[in-house]
Coordinates of C-alpha atoms in Angstrom, one line a residue:
M1455 CA -12.2 4.6 19.4
P1456 CA -8.5 4.3 20.5
R1457 CA -8.6 0.7 21.1
L1458 CA -10.4 -0.2 17.7
A1459 CA -8.1 2.3 15.8
A1460 CA -5.0 0.6 17.5
A1461 CA -6.0 -3.0 16.5
S1462 CA -6.9 -1.6 12.9
L1463 CA -3.1 0.0 12.8
A1464 CA -1.5 -3.1 14.1
G1465 CA -3.3 -5.5 11.8
T1466 CA -2.5 -3.2 8.8
A1467 CA 1.0 -3.0 9.8
I1468 CA 1.5 -6.6 10.2
E1469 CA -0.1 -7.3 6.7
F1470 CA 2.0 -4.6 5.1
Y1471 CA 5.1 -5.8 6.7
D1472 CA 4.3 -9.2 4.9
F1473 CA 3.9 -7.4 1.6
F1474 CA 6.9 -5.0 1.9
I1475 CA 9.3 -7.5 2.9
Y1476 CA 8.8 -9.3 -0.6
G1477 CA 9.5 -5.9 -2.3
T1478 CA 12.7 -5.3 -0.4
A1479 CA 13.8 -8.8 -1.0
A1480 CA 13.1 -8.4 -4.7
A1481 CA 15.1 -5.5 -5.0
L1482 CA 18.0 -6.9 -3.1
V1483 CA 18.3 -10.8 -3.4
L1484 CA 15.6 -12.6 -5.2
G1485 CA 16.9 -12.0 -8.9
P1486 CA 20.2 -14.1 -8.5
L1487 CA 18.5 -16.6 -6.3
F1488 CA 15.4 -17.5 -8.3
F1489 CA 16.5 -16.2 -11.9
P1490 CA 20.2 -17.4 -11.9
T1491 CA 20.2 -18.0 -15.7
F1492 CA 19.1 -14.4 -16.5
S1493 CA 21.5 -11.2 -16.6
P1494 CA 21.6 -9.0 -13.8
L1495 CA 19.1 -6.7 -15.3
A1496 CA 16.6 -9.2 -16.6
G1497 CA 16.9 -11.0 -13.2
T1498 CA 15.7 -7.7 -11.3
L1499 CA 13.0 -7.3 -13.9
A1500 CA 11.9 -11.0 -13.3
A1501 CA 11.9 -10.6 -9.6
F1502 CA 9.8 -7.2 -9.8
A1503 CA 7.5 -9.2 -12.1
T1504 CA 6.8 -11.6 -9.3
F1505 CA 6.4 -8.5 -6.9
G1506 CA 3.8 -7.1 -9.4
V1507 CA 1.7 -10.4 -9.3
G1508 CA 0.9 -9.3 -5.7
F1509 CA -0.9 -6.4 -7.0
V1510 CA -2.7 -7.9 -9.7
A1511 CA -4.0 -10.4 -6.9
R1512 CA -5.2 -7.4 -4.8
P1513 CA -8.4 -6.5 -6.7
L1514 CA -9.3 -10.1 -6.8
G1515 CA -8.8 -10.4 -3.1
S1516 CA -10.9 -7.1 -2.7
V1517 CA -13.7 -8.7 -4.7
L1518 CA -13.5 -12.0 -2.5
F1519 CA -13.2 -10.3 0.8
G1520 CA -15.3 -7.3 -0.1
H1521 CA -18.2 -9.7 -0.9
I1522 CA -17.7 -11.3 2.6
G1523 CA -17.7 -7.9 4.3
D1524 CA -20.8 -6.7 2.5
R1525 CA -22.8 -10.0 3.1
H1526 CA -21.4 -11.2 6.3
G1527 CA -19.8 -8.1 8.2
R1528 CA -16.4 -6.4 8.4
R1529 CA -15.1 -8.3 11.2
P1530 CA -14.6 -11.8 9.3
V1531 CA -12.5 -10.0 6.7
L1532 CA -9.9 -8.7 9.2
V1533 CA -9.3 -12.3 10.4
G1534 CA -9.3 -14.2 7.1
S1535 CA -7.1 -11.8 5.0
L1536 CA -4.6 -11.5 8.0
L1537 CA -4.3 -15.3 8.1
L1538 CA -4.0 -15.8 4.7
T1539 CA -1.3 -13.0 3.8
G1540 CA 0.6 -14.4 7.0
V1541 CA 0.7 -18.0 6.0
A1542 CA 1.7 -17.4 2.5
T1543 CA 4.4 -14.9 3.8
V1544 CA 6.0 -17.6 6.1
A1545 CA 6.0 -20.1 3.2
V1546 CA 8.0 -17.4 1.1
G1547 CA 10.8 -17.8 3.5
C1548 CA 10.6 -21.7 2.9
V1549 CA 11.0 -22.1 -0.8
P1550 CA 14.3 -23.2 -1.9
A1551 CA 16.3 -21.3 -4.3
Y1552 CA 16.5 -22.2 -8.2
G1553 CA 19.8 -24.2 -7.6
S1554 CA 17.9 -26.9 -5.5
I1555 CA 14.5 -27.1 -7.2
G1556 CA 14.9 -25.7 -10.6
I1557 CA 11.8 -23.9 -12.1
G1558 CA 9.9 -24.9 -9.5
A1559 CA 11.4 -22.2 -7.1
P1560 CA 10.1 -19.1 -9.3
L1561 CA 6.7 -20.8 -9.7
L1562 CA 6.2 -21.4 -6.1
L1563 CA 7.4 -17.9 -5.4
L1564 CA 4.9 -16.6 -8.0
A1565 CA 2.0 -18.7 -6.4
L1566 CA 2.6 -17.4 -2.9
R1567 CA 3.1 -13.8 -4.0
F1568 CA -0.5 -14.3 -5.4
L1569 CA -1.7 -15.2 -2.2
Q1570 CA -0.2 -12.3 -0.4
G1571 CA -1.9 -10.0 -2.4
L1572 CA -5.3 -11.8 -2.4
G1573 CA -5.1 -11.4 1.4
L1574 CA -4.1 -7.9 1.3
G1575 CA -6.7 -7.1 -1.2
G1576 CA -8.9 -7.9 1.8
E1577 CA -7.2 -6.1 4.5
W1578 CA -7.7 -2.6 3.6
G1579 CA -11.3 -2.4 3.2
G1580 CA -12.0 -4.4 6.3
A1581 CA -9.6 -2.5 8.4
V1582 CA -10.6 0.9 7.2
L1583 CA -14.3 0.4 7.1
L1584 CA -14.4 -1.0 10.8
T1585 CA -12.7 2.0 12.0
A1586 CA -14.4 4.6 9.9
E1587 CA -17.9 3.3 10.3
H1588 CA -17.5 3.3 14.1
A1589 CA -16.0 7.0 14.2
P1590 CA -17.9 10.2 14.9
A1591 CA -18.7 11.9 11.4
E1592 CA -16.7 15.1 12.0
R1593 CA -13.7 13.1 13.3
R1594 CA -13.8 10.5 10.5
G1595 CA -10.8 11.3 8.9
L1596 CA -8.5 11.3 11.9
W1597 CA -9.8 8.1 13.3
A1598 CA -10.1 6.3 9.9
S1599 CA -6.3 7.4 9.4
F1600 CA -4.8 5.1 12.0
P1601 CA -5.0 1.9 9.7
Q1602 CA -3.2 3.9 7.1
I1603 CA -0.3 4.4 9.7
G1604 CA -0.1 0.6 9.4
P1605 CA 1.6 0.8 6.1
P1606 CA 4.6 3.0 7.1
V1607 CA 4.9 1.0 10.3
G1608 CA 5.0 -2.4 8.3
F1609 CA 7.6 -0.9 6.0
L1610 CA 9.7 0.5 8.8
L1611 CA 9.6 -3.1 10.7
A1612 CA 10.3 -4.9 7.4
N1613 CA 13.2 -2.9 6.3
G1614 CA 14.6 -2.4 9.8
I1615 CA 15.0 -6.1 10.1
M1616 CA 16.4 -6.1 6.5
L1617 CA 18.6 -3.3 7.7
V1618 CA 20.0 -5.1 10.6
L1619 CA 20.4 -8.4 8.8
S1620 CA 22.2 -6.5 5.8
A1621 CA 24.6 -4.7 8.3
T1622 CA 25.6 -7.8 10.4
L1623 CA 25.7 -10.4 7.9
T1624 CA 28.1 -11.2 5.2
D1625 CA 26.7 -10.8 1.6
A1626 CA 27.1 -14.7 1.3
Q1627 CA 25.1 -15.4 4.7
F1628 CA 22.3 -12.7 3.6
A1629 CA 21.8 -14.5 0.3
A1630 CA 22.2 -18.2 1.9
W1631 CA 19.7 -17.6 4.6
G1632 CA 19.5 -14.1 6.1
W1633 CA 16.8 -12.9 3.9
R1634 CA 14.6 -15.3 4.8
V1635 CA 14.4 -14.4 8.3
P1636 CA 12.2 -11.5 7.9
F1637 CA 9.6 -14.0 6.3
W1638 CA 9.8 -16.6 9.1
A1639 CA 9.1 -13.5 11.6
A1640 CA 5.8 -13.0 10.2
G1641 CA 4.3 -16.0 11.9
L1642 CA 4.8 -14.3 15.4
L1643 CA 3.7 -11.1 14.1
V1644 CA 0.3 -12.7 12.6
A1645 CA -0.4 -14.4 16.2
V1646 CA -0.2 -11.3 17.8
G1647 CA -2.5 -9.5 15.1
L1648 CA -5.2 -12.4 15.5
A1649 CA -5.1 -12.0 19.1
L1650 CA -5.9 -8.2 19.0
R1651 CA -8.6 -8.5 16.3
S1652 CA -10.4 -11.3 18.0
S1653 CA -12.5 -9.2 20.2
L1654 CA -13.5 -6.3 17.8
A1655 CA -17.1 -5.3 17.6
E1656 CA -18.9 -5.4 14.1
S1657 CA -19.4 -2.0 12.4
P1658 CA -22.6 -0.3 13.1
D1659 CA -23.2 1.0 9.6
F1660 CA -23.4 -2.8 8.6
L1661 CA -25.4 -3.9 11.3
R1662 CA -27.9 -1.1 10.3
V1663 CA -28.0 -2.0 6.8
R1664 CA -31.3 -3.8 5.6
G1665 CA -31.3 -5.9 2.4
H1666 CA -27.5 -6.8 2.1
A1667 CA -26.5 -6.8 -1.7
R1668 CA -26.9 -10.4 -3.1
V1669 CA -23.8 -10.0 -5.2
P1670 CA -21.9 -6.8 -4.3
L1671 CA -19.5 -6.7 -7.3
V1672 CA -22.5 -7.0 -9.8
E1673 CA -24.2 -3.7 -8.3
V1674 CA -21.0 -2.1 -8.2
A1675 CA -20.1 -2.7 -11.6
R1676 CA -23.6 -2.1 -12.9
G1677 CA -24.1 1.1 -10.9
H1678 CA -20.8 2.6 -9.9
W1679 CA -18.4 1.6 -12.7
R1680 CA -17.4 5.1 -13.3
L1681 CA -16.7 6.0 -9.8
V1682 CA -14.4 2.8 -9.2
L1683 CA -12.5 3.7 -12.2
L1684 CA -12.1 7.2 -11.4
T1685 CA -11.0 6.3 -7.8
A1686 CA -8.5 3.7 -9.2
G1687 CA -7.0 6.3 -11.6
A1688 CA -6.9 9.0 -8.6
L1689 CA -4.9 6.6 -6.3
A1690 CA -2.5 5.4 -9.0
F1691 CA 0.0 8.2 -8.4
G1692 CA 0.5 7.2 -4.9
Y1693 CA 1.2 3.8 -5.2
A1694 CA 3.6 4.9 -8.2
V1695 CA 5.5 7.4 -6.1
F1696 CA 5.7 5.1 -3.1
Y1697 CA 7.1 2.1 -4.7
A1698 CA 9.4 4.2 -7.0
V1699 CA 10.9 5.4 -3.7
T1700 CA 10.8 2.3 -1.8
T1701 CA 11.6 -0.3 -4.3
W1702 CA 12.9 0.8 -7.4
S1703 CA 15.3 3.3 -5.9
L1704 CA 16.8 0.7 -3.7
S1705 CA 17.6 -1.7 -6.5
Y1706 CA 18.9 1.1 -8.7
G1707 CA 20.8 2.9 -6.0
V1708 CA 22.6 -0.4 -5.0
E1709 CA 23.3 -1.6 -8.5
R1710 CA 23.9 1.6 -10.5
L1711 CA 24.9 4.5 -8.3
G1712 CA 27.0 2.1 -6.0
V1713 CA 25.4 3.1 -2.9
S1714 CA 25.6 0.4 -0.1
R1715 CA 22.3 -1.3 0.9
T1716 CA 22.7 -0.1 4.4
V1717 CA 22.8 3.7 3.1
M1718 CA 19.8 3.1 0.9
L1719 CA 17.6 1.4 3.3
A1720 CA 18.4 3.9 5.8
C1721 CA 17.5 7.0 3.5
I1722 CA 14.5 5.6 2.5
M1723 CA 13.3 4.6 6.3
A1724 CA 14.1 7.9 7.4
A1725 CA 11.5 9.3 5.0
V1726 CA 8.9 6.8 5.8
V1727 CA 9.2 7.8 9.4
V1728 CA 8.1 11.3 8.5
L1729 CA 5.3 9.6 6.3
G1730 CA 4.0 7.9 9.6
V1731 CA 4.2 10.9 12.0
L1732 CA 2.5 13.3 9.4
T1733 CA -0.5 10.9 8.6
P1734 CA -2.8 11.8 11.5
V1735 CA -2.1 15.5 11.2
V1736 CA -2.9 15.6 7.5
A1737 CA -6.1 13.5 8.4
V1738 CA -7.0 16.3 11.1
L1739 CA -6.8 19.0 8.1
G1740 CA -8.8 16.7 5.8
D1741 CA -11.5 17.0 8.5
R1742 CA -11.3 20.7 8.8
Y1743 CA -10.8 21.7 5.1
G1744 CA -11.8 18.6 3.0
R1745 CA -10.5 15.6 1.6
R1746 CA -10.7 16.7 -2.2
P1747 CA -8.8 19.8 -1.9
L1748 CA -5.6 18.0 -0.1
C1749 CA -6.1 15.4 -2.7
L1750 CA -5.6 17.9 -5.6
L1751 CA -2.6 19.7 -3.6
G1752 CA -0.8 16.4 -3.4
C1753 CA -1.2 15.1 -6.9
T1754 CA 0.0 18.7 -7.8
A1755 CA 2.9 18.5 -5.7
S1756 CA 3.8 15.4 -7.0
A1757 CA 3.8 16.5 -10.5
L1758 CA 6.0 19.2 -10.2
W1759 CA 8.6 17.2 -7.6
M1760 CA 9.2 14.1 -9.7
F1761 CA 12.2 15.8 -12.0
P1762 CA 13.9 17.3 -8.9
M1763 CA 13.6 13.8 -7.2
I1764 CA 15.2 12.0 -9.6
A1765 CA 18.0 14.7 -9.8
L1766 CA 18.7 14.6 -6.1
F1767 CA 18.5 10.9 -5.9
S1768 CA 20.8 10.4 -9.0
T1769 CA 23.6 12.2 -7.0
G1770 CA 24.0 9.4 -4.7
Q1771 CA 24.7 11.6 -1.7
P1772 CA 22.8 10.4 1.2
L1773 CA 21.5 13.6 2.5
L1774 CA 20.1 14.8 -1.2
M1775 CA 18.6 11.5 -1.5
F1776 CA 16.7 11.8 1.6
L1777 CA 15.4 15.3 0.6
A1778 CA 14.2 13.6 -2.6
F1779 CA 12.5 11.0 -1.0
L1780 CA 11.0 13.3 2.1
V1781 CA 9.1 15.7 -0.3
A1782 CA 7.8 12.9 -2.5
M1783 CA 6.6 11.1 0.8
V1784 CA 5.0 14.3 2.0
A1785 CA 3.1 14.7 -1.4
F1786 CA 2.1 11.2 -1.1
I1787 CA 0.7 11.2 2.2
M1788 CA -1.3 14.3 1.6
V1789 CA -3.8 12.1 -0.5
F1790 CA -3.3 8.9 1.5
A1791 CA -3.8 10.2 4.9
V1792 CA -7.6 11.1 3.7
V1793 CA -8.5 8.4 1.3
A1794 CA -9.3 5.9 4.1
A1795 CA -12.3 8.4 4.9
Y1796 CA -12.7 9.9 1.5
L1797 CA -13.2 6.4 -0.4
P1798 CA -16.0 5.0 2.2
E1799 CA -18.0 8.1 2.1
L1800 CA -18.2 7.9 -1.8
Y1801 CA -20.1 4.6 -1.3
E1802 CA -23.4 3.6 0.0
P1803 CA -22.9 1.3 3.3
R1804 CA -24.5 -2.0 1.7
L1805 CA -21.8 -1.9 -1.2
R1806 CA -19.1 0.0 0.5
C1807 CA -16.4 -2.8 1.2
T1808 CA -16.6 -4.0 -2.3
G1809 CA -16.6 -0.7 -3.9
A1810 CA -13.9 1.2 -2.0
A1811 CA -11.9 -1.8 -1.8
V1812 CA -11.9 -2.6 -5.5
G1813 CA -11.1 1.1 -6.5
Y1814 CA -8.3 1.4 -3.9
N1815 CA -6.6 -2.0 -5.1
L1816 CA -7.1 -1.1 -8.8
G1817 CA -5.2 1.9 -8.4
G1818 CA -2.5 -0.6 -6.8
V1819 CA -2.6 -2.4 -10.2
L1820 CA -2.2 0.7 -12.4
G1821 CA 0.5 2.4 -10.2
G1822 CA 2.2 -0.2 -8.0
A1823 CA 2.6 -3.2 -10.0
L1824 CA 4.2 -1.6 -13.2
T1825 CA 6.4 1.0 -11.6
P1826 CA 9.3 -0.9 -10.4
I1827 CA 9.3 -3.0 -13.9
V1828 CA 8.7 0.3 -15.8
A1829 CA 11.3 2.4 -14.0
T1830 CA 13.8 -0.5 -14.3
A1831 CA 13.5 -0.5 -18.0
L1832 CA 13.5 3.1 -18.3
A1833 CA 16.6 3.4 -16.2
A1834 CA 18.5 0.8 -18.4
G1835 CA 20.7 3.4 -20.1
D1836 CA 23.6 5.4 -18.9
G1837 CA 23.0 8.9 -17.5
T1838 CA 20.2 10.2 -15.3
P1839 CA 17.0 8.3 -15.5
W1840 CA 14.9 11.4 -16.8
G1841 CA 12.4 8.5 -18.2
V1842 CA 11.4 7.7 -14.6
A1843 CA 10.7 11.4 -13.8
A1844 CA 8.7 11.6 -16.8
Y1845 CA 6.7 8.6 -16.3
L1846 CA 5.8 9.4 -12.4
T1847 CA 4.9 12.9 -13.5
G1848 CA 2.3 11.5 -15.8
I1849 CA 0.9 9.4 -13.6
A1850 CA 0.6 12.2 -11.2
L1851 CA -1.1 14.3 -13.8
L1852 CA -3.6 11.5 -14.7
S1853 CA -4.6 11.4 -11.0
L1854 CA -4.8 15.1 -10.7
G1855 CA -7.6 14.7 -13.4
C1856 CA -9.4 11.8 -11.9
F1857 CA -9.5 13.7 -8.4
A1858 CA -11.0 16.8 -10.3
L1859 CA -14.0 14.8 -11.2
L1860 CA -14.7 13.2 -7.7
P1861 CA -17.0 15.1 -5.4
E1862 CA -16.1 16.4 -2.1
T1863 CA -17.7 14.3 0.8
R1864 CA -16.6 15.9 4.3
P1865 CA -19.4 15.8 6.6
V1866 CA -20.3 19.1 8.2
R1867 CA -22.7 20.2 11.1
V1868 CA -25.7 22.2 9.6
A1869 CA -28.0 24.6 11.4
D1870 CA -30.3 22.1 12.8
G1871 CA -27.4 20.2 14.6
S1872 CA -27.6 17.2 12.1
V1873 CA -24.5 16.1 9.9
A1874 CA -24.5 16.6 6.2
T1875 CA -22.1 15.7 3.5
T1876 CA -20.7 18.9 1.4
G1877 CA -20.7 16.9 -1.9

């Protein structure tokens, strides 16, 4: 299990590095470089729109790779998704700016972002299922949480490189070539990830299935559509909060509050460090007390914190901004530390790769794709952006309602020594 968990963590870290580096670049430089004929606000909105395309592609990727995972195994998903995302990311770093090829530049950016999302849509299902299905039932939450540490690690790696480049290069150098370096570095990371994943064993749950679904998506849509919609709505708040903190706030802090790129990146990264450290701790609590109670608590905390978060963030003071982001990340991880075990337990093994991944990635469309765009539009006026707080609070309440309608799934040992589900 440690070797399997480490390989899953490394792979998700690399793939989310690829995905996050685009979001940081969109917040800092892509608007002026690829949409120079737009006003600064419109350019930022256009850059965030290309960012959102990756989320739209993720459910399609979960369908494509979910079909492969349910029909042919989880291992092919891990290799194929990593390769697709990595190649698309390196290619983004090679796209000429608008000044060189005109309208072809943003169109290429859009296409590559779509491919990034397609690959990432398959990554989560493959990595989480391979780990969760190998894990002992009573420790499934802990082991399945290791792939969930990958996104914070990928974010820190992506933004750490951006922070170093931002601190050491002039604005002109950063805009000319510096922002491309993290995209090129993805090629080396993908090679490492492929080496780690090449020798992993197939999932025992998949091997035990008799009569694999012929078209998994059809069966999921026919028999589990309500569950898919509930899980998507339940996870929407997490994506919204995470990308409000890591993407929208970066753009707003630099452009509207006048905070330096370096300070903004440092505040966000410090909060994400805590997020990564707490993930296995919260997962252990999920194994002991249940998945659903922690999810309900995390949604409630988010709904209560969004207005204080915006108030603290709007001060532009580093320590207060860090506190704003930190509490938001703690509420977020109370949910996302346990969903890696929770979602697979909601679906039968023969449809699990498709069902869990589609629900997870549809939540990304609802919460992640729109949040930077909506938040930027809501914060366009003068004064504290309370509209952003109201928007995030509304999504947290929606997710709270969806979790309230989902059952508990935590396995428990019963009197005869066997393991049963609590829900």
